[in-house]
JSON list of C-alpha atoms in Angstrom, two decimals:
[
{"chain": "A", "resi": 242, "resn": "MET", "atom": "CA", "xyz": [-58.18, -46.85, -32.67]},
{"chain": "A", "resi": 243, "resn": "VAL", "atom": "CA", "xyz": [-55.04, -48.68, -33.74]},
{"chain": "A", "resi": 244, "resn": "GLN", "atom": "CA", "xyz": [-55.87, -52.32, -34.40]},
{"chain": "A", "resi": 245, "resn": "ALA", "atom": "CA", "xyz": [-53.83, -55.13, -32.85]},
{"chain": "A", "resi": 246, "resn": "ILE", "atom": "CA", "xyz": [-52.98, -57.78, -35.42]},
{"chain": "A", "resi": 247, "resn": "THR", "atom": "CA", "xyz": [-51.45, -61.24, -35.10]},
{"chain": "A", "resi": 248, "resn": "ASP", "atom": "CA", "xyz": [-49.42, -63.76, -37.06]},
{"chain": "A", "resi": 249, "resn": "THR", "atom": "CA", "xyz": [-52.73, -65.37, -38.04]},
{"chain": "A", "resi": 250, "resn": "ASN", "atom": "CA", "xyz": [-54.39, -62.31, -39.57]},
{"chain": "A", "resi": 251, "resn": "PHE", "atom": "CA", "xyz": [-51.37, -60.24, -40.68]},
{"chain": "A", "resi": 252, "resn": "ASN", "atom": "CA", "xyz": [-51.77, -60.91, -44.42]},
{"chain": "A", "resi": 253, "resn": "THR", "atom": "CA", "xyz": [-55.53, -60.40, -44.56]},
{"chain": "A", "resi": 254, "resn": "GLU", "atom": "CA", "xyz": [-55.32, -57.18, -42.52]},
{"chain": "A", "resi": 255, "resn": "THR", "atom": "CA", "xyz": [-52.46, -55.64, -44.53]},
{"chain": "A", "resi": 256, "resn": "ASP", "atom": "CA", "xyz": [-53.19, -56.60, -48.13]},
{"chain": "A", "resi": 257, "resn": "GLU", "atom": "CA", "xyz": [-55.40, -53.67, -49.20]},
{"chain": "A", "resi": 258, "resn": "GLY", "atom": "CA", "xyz": [-54.76, -49.95, -49.29]},
{"chain": "A", "resi": 259, "resn": "VAL", "atom": "CA", "xyz": [-52.07, -48.16, -47.30]},
{"chain": "A", "resi": 260, "resn": "VAL", "atom": "CA", "xyz": [-51.28, -49.85, -43.99]},
{"chain": "A", "resi": 261, "resn": "LEU", "atom": "CA", "xyz": [-48.78, -48.90, -41.31]},
{"chain": "A", "resi": 262, "resn": "VAL", "atom": "CA", "xyz": [-47.78, -51.76, -38.99]},
{"chain": "A", "resi": 263, "resn": "ASP", "atom": "CA", "xyz": [-46.00, -50.86, -35.75]},
{"chain": "A", "resi": 264, "resn": "PHE", "atom": "CA", "xyz": [-43.87, -53.81, -34.60]},
{"chain": "A", "resi": 265, "resn": "TRP", "atom": "CA", "xyz": [-43.36, -53.34, -30.86]},
{"chain": "A", "resi": 266, "resn": "ALA", "atom": "CA", "xyz": [-43.06, -54.99, -27.42]},
{"chain": "A", "resi": 267, "resn": "THR", "atom": "CA", "xyz": [-44.23, -53.96, -23.96]},
{"chain": "A", "resi": 268, "resn": "TRP", "atom": "CA", "xyz": [-40.67, -53.79, -22.55]},
{"chain": "A", "resi": 269, "resn": "CYS", "atom": "CA", "xyz": [-39.37, -51.49, -25.32]},
{"chain": "A", "resi": 270, "resn": "GLY", "atom": "CA", "xyz": [-38.84, -47.86, -24.24]},
{"chain": "A", "resi": 271, "resn": "PRO", "atom": "CA", "xyz": [-38.63, -46.37, -27.75]},
{"chain": "A", "resi": 272, "resn": "CYS", "atom": "CA", "xyz": [-41.81, -48.32, -28.62]},
{"chain": "A", "resi": 273, "resn": "ARG", "atom": "CA", "xyz": [-43.62, -46.51, -25.79]},
{"chain": "A", "resi": 274, "resn": "MET", "atom": "CA", "xyz": [-42.44, -43.21, -27.30]},
{"chain": "A", "resi": 275, "resn": "GLN", "atom": "CA", "xyz": [-43.59, -44.24, -30.81]},
{"chain": "A", "resi": 276, "resn": "SER", "atom": "CA", "xyz": [-47.02, -45.49, -29.78]},
{"chain": "A", "resi": 277, "resn": "PRO", "atom": "CA", "xyz": [-48.67, -42.08, -29.08]},
{"chain": "A", "resi": 278, "resn": "ILE", "atom": "CA", "xyz": [-47.45, -40.84, -32.46]},
{"chain": "A", "resi": 279, "resn": "VAL", "atom": "CA", "xyz": [-49.01, -43.80, -34.26]},
{"chain": "A", "resi": 280, "resn": "GLU", "atom": "CA", "xyz": [-52.23, -43.27, -32.31]},
{"chain": "A", "resi": 281, "resn": "ALA", "atom": "CA", "xyz": [-52.30, -39.53, -33.13]},
{"chain": "A", "resi": 282, "resn": "LEU", "atom": "CA", "xyz": [-51.77, -40.23, -36.83]},
{"chain": "A", "resi": 283, "resn": "ASP", "atom": "CA", "xyz": [-54.53, -42.83, -36.71]},
{"chain": "A", "resi": 284, "resn": "ASP", "atom": "CA", "xyz": [-56.86, -40.10, -35.39]},
{"chain": "A", "resi": 285, "resn": "GLU", "atom": "CA", "xyz": [-55.75, -37.69, -38.14]},
{"chain": "A", "resi": 286, "resn": "MET", "atom": "CA", "xyz": [-55.28, -40.03, -41.11]},
{"chain": "A", "resi": 287, "resn": "GLY", "atom": "CA", "xyz": [-57.35, -43.10, -40.21]},
{"chain": "A", "resi": 288, "resn": "ASP", "atom": "CA", "xyz": [-59.72, -42.55, -43.12]},
{"chain": "A", "resi": 289, "resn": "GLN", "atom": "CA", "xyz": [-56.81, -42.85, -45.60]},
{"chain": "A", "resi": 290, "resn": "VAL", "atom": "CA", "xyz": [-54.37, -45.17, -43.82]},
{"chain": "A", "resi": 291, "resn": "LYS", "atom": "CA", "xyz": [-55.00, -48.27, -41.73]},
{"chain": "A", "resi": 292, "resn": "PHE", "atom": "CA", "xyz": [-52.89, -48.33, -38.56]},
{"chain": "A", "resi": 293, "resn": "ALA", "atom": "CA", "xyz": [-52.02, -51.61, -36.85]},
{"chain": "A", "resi": 294, "resn": "LYS", "atom": "CA", "xyz": [-49.75, -52.82, -34.04]},
{"chain": "A", "resi": 295, "resn": "MET", "atom": "CA", "xyz": [-48.06, -56.19, -33.72]},
{"chain": "A", "resi": 296, "resn": "ASP", "atom": "CA", "xyz": [-46.46, -57.34, -30.46]},
{"chain": "A", "resi": 297, "resn": "VAL", "atom": "CA", "xyz": [-43.33, -59.20, -31.59]},
{"chain": "A", "resi": 298, "resn": "ASP", "atom": "CA", "xyz": [-43.15, -61.25, -28.39]},
{"chain": "A", "resi": 299, "resn": "ASP", "atom": "CA", "xyz": [-46.66, -62.63, -28.92]},
{"chain": "A", "resi": 300, "resn": "ASN", "atom": "CA", "xyz": [-46.31, -62.89, -32.72]},
{"chain": "A", "resi": 301, "resn": "PRO", "atom": "CA", "xyz": [-42.75, -63.94, -33.58]},
{"chain": "A", "resi": 302, "resn": "GLU", "atom": "CA", "xyz": [-43.49, -65.60, -36.93]},
{"chain": "A", "resi": 303, "resn": "THR", "atom": "CA", "xyz": [-44.31, -62.43, -38.86]},
{"chain": "A", "resi": 304, "resn": "ALA", "atom": "CA", "xyz": [-41.37, -60.56, -37.33]},
{"chain": "A", "resi": 305, "resn": "ARG", "atom": "CA", "xyz": [-39.07, -63.42, -38.32]},
{"chain": "A", "resi": 306, "resn": "GLN", "atom": "CA", "xyz": [-40.54, -63.61, -41.83]},
{"chain": "A", "resi": 307, "resn": "PHE", "atom": "CA", "xyz": [-39.70, -59.95, -42.46]},
{"chain": "A", "resi": 308, "resn": "GLY", "atom": "CA", "xyz": [-36.36, -59.94, -40.63]},
{"chain": "A", "resi": 309, "resn": "ILE", "atom": "CA", "xyz": [-37.49, -57.55, -37.89]},
{"chain": "A", "resi": 310, "resn": "MET", "atom": "CA", "xyz": [-34.42, -57.43, -35.63]},
{"chain": "A", "resi": 311, "resn": "SER", "atom": "CA", "xyz": [-34.95, -54.09, -33.86]},
{"chain": "A", "resi": 312, "resn": "ILE", "atom": "CA", "xyz": [-38.05, -52.41, -32.53]},
{"chain": "A", "resi": 313, "resn": "PRO", "atom": "CA", "xyz": [-39.87, -50.24, -33.00]},
{"chain": "A", "resi": 314, "resn": "THR", "atom": "CA", "xyz": [-40.02, -51.03, -36.67]},
{"chain": "A", "resi": 315, "resn": "LEU", "atom": "CA", "xyz": [-42.70, -49.34, -38.75]},
{"chain": "A", "resi": 316, "resn": "MET", "atom": "CA", "xyz": [-43.64, -51.15, -41.94]},
{"chain": "A", "resi": 317, "resn": "ILE", "atom": "CA", "xyz": [-45.72, -49.39, -44.54]},
{"chain": "A", "resi": 318, "resn": "LYS", "atom": "CA", "xyz": [-47.52, -51.53, -47.09]},
{"chain": "A", "resi": 319, "resn": "LYS", "atom": "CA", "xyz": [-49.49, -50.41, -50.10]},
{"chain": "A", "resi": 320, "resn": "ASP", "atom": "CA", "xyz": [-51.82, -52.94, -51.68]},
{"chain": "A", "resi": 321, "resn": "GLY", "atom": "CA", "xyz": [-49.92, -55.78, -50.01]},
{"chain": "A", "resi": 322, "resn": "LYS", "atom": "CA", "xyz": [-46.41, -54.69, -51.00]},
{"chain": "A", "resi": 323, "resn": "ILE", "atom": "CA", "xyz": [-43.87, -53.27, -48.55]},
{"chain": "A", "resi": 324, "resn": "VAL", "atom": "CA", "xyz": [-43.01, -49.73, -49.65]},
{"chain": "A", "resi": 325, "resn": "GLU", "atom": "CA", "xyz": [-41.15, -48.47, -46.55]},
{"chain": "A", "resi": 326, "resn": "GLN", "atom": "CA", "xyz": [-39.61, -49.94, -43.42]},
{"chain": "A", "resi": 327, "resn": "LEU", "atom": "CA", "xyz": [-38.42, -47.60, -40.68]},
{"chain": "A", "resi": 328, "resn": "VAL", "atom": "CA", "xyz": [-36.34, -48.87, -37.77]},
{"chain": "A", "resi": 329, "resn": "GLY", "atom": "CA", "xyz": [-36.24, -46.96, -34.49]},
{"chain": "A", "resi": 330, "resn": "TYR", "atom": "CA", "xyz": [-38.21, -43.99, -33.26]},
{"chain": "A", "resi": 331, "resn": "THR", "atom": "CA", "xyz": [-39.66, -41.85, -36.06]},
{"chain": "A", "resi": 332, "resn": "PRO", "atom": "CA", "xyz": [-40.92, -38.32, -35.28]},
{"chain": "A", "resi": 333, "resn": "LYS", "atom": "CA", "xyz": [-44.54, -37.55, -36.18]},
{"chain": "A", "resi": 334, "resn": "GLU", "atom": "CA", "xyz": [-43.71, -35.00, -38.88]},
{"chain": "A", "resi": 335, "resn": "ASN", "atom": "CA", "xyz": [-41.39, -37.43, -40.67]},
{"chain": "A", "resi": 336, "resn": "LEU", "atom": "CA", "xyz": [-43.86, -40.30, -40.48]},
{"chain": "A", "resi": 337, "resn": "GLU", "atom": "CA", "xyz": [-46.72, -38.13, -41.71]},
{"chain": "A", "resi": 338, "resn": "GLU", "atom": "CA", "xyz": [-44.63, -36.95, -44.67]},
{"chain": "A", "resi": 339, "resn": "ILE", "atom": "CA", "xyz": [-43.75, -40.54, -45.59]},
{"chain": "A", "resi": 340, "resn": "LEU", "atom": "CA", "xyz": [-47.36, -41.72, -45.34]},
{"chain": "A", "resi": 341, "resn": "ASN", "atom": "CA", "xyz": [-48.56, -38.85, -47.54]},
{"chain": "A", "resi": 342, "resn": "ARG", "atom": "CA", "xyz": [-46.39, -40.22, -50.37]},
{"chain": "A", "resi": 343, "resn": "TYR", "atom": "CA", "xyz": [-48.58, -43.32, -50.57]},
{"chain": "A", "resi": 344, "resn": "ILE", "atom": "CA", "xyz": [-52.11, -41.97, -50.16]}
]
């Protein structure tokens, strides 16, 4: 299950291993298209990659800190460092290929 994270626990939840953070909002149509893909990849790759979601309306500080201006934005971190940032809808095959580079 994809974990919901907040401004408060963002750093502690994304500082180890490979982590994909889905920045989203309930009103965002493309976010609703991206969400099932993130959930499917969590089912398939959850033992190698941690998957998390952050609602930008409820957690604006982290989004502001990283300059998230459009959603969905998918941020991939490895050992606490941002290695990829994808803006807009990303197909499953593309996202899986990108994640495989870091595991």
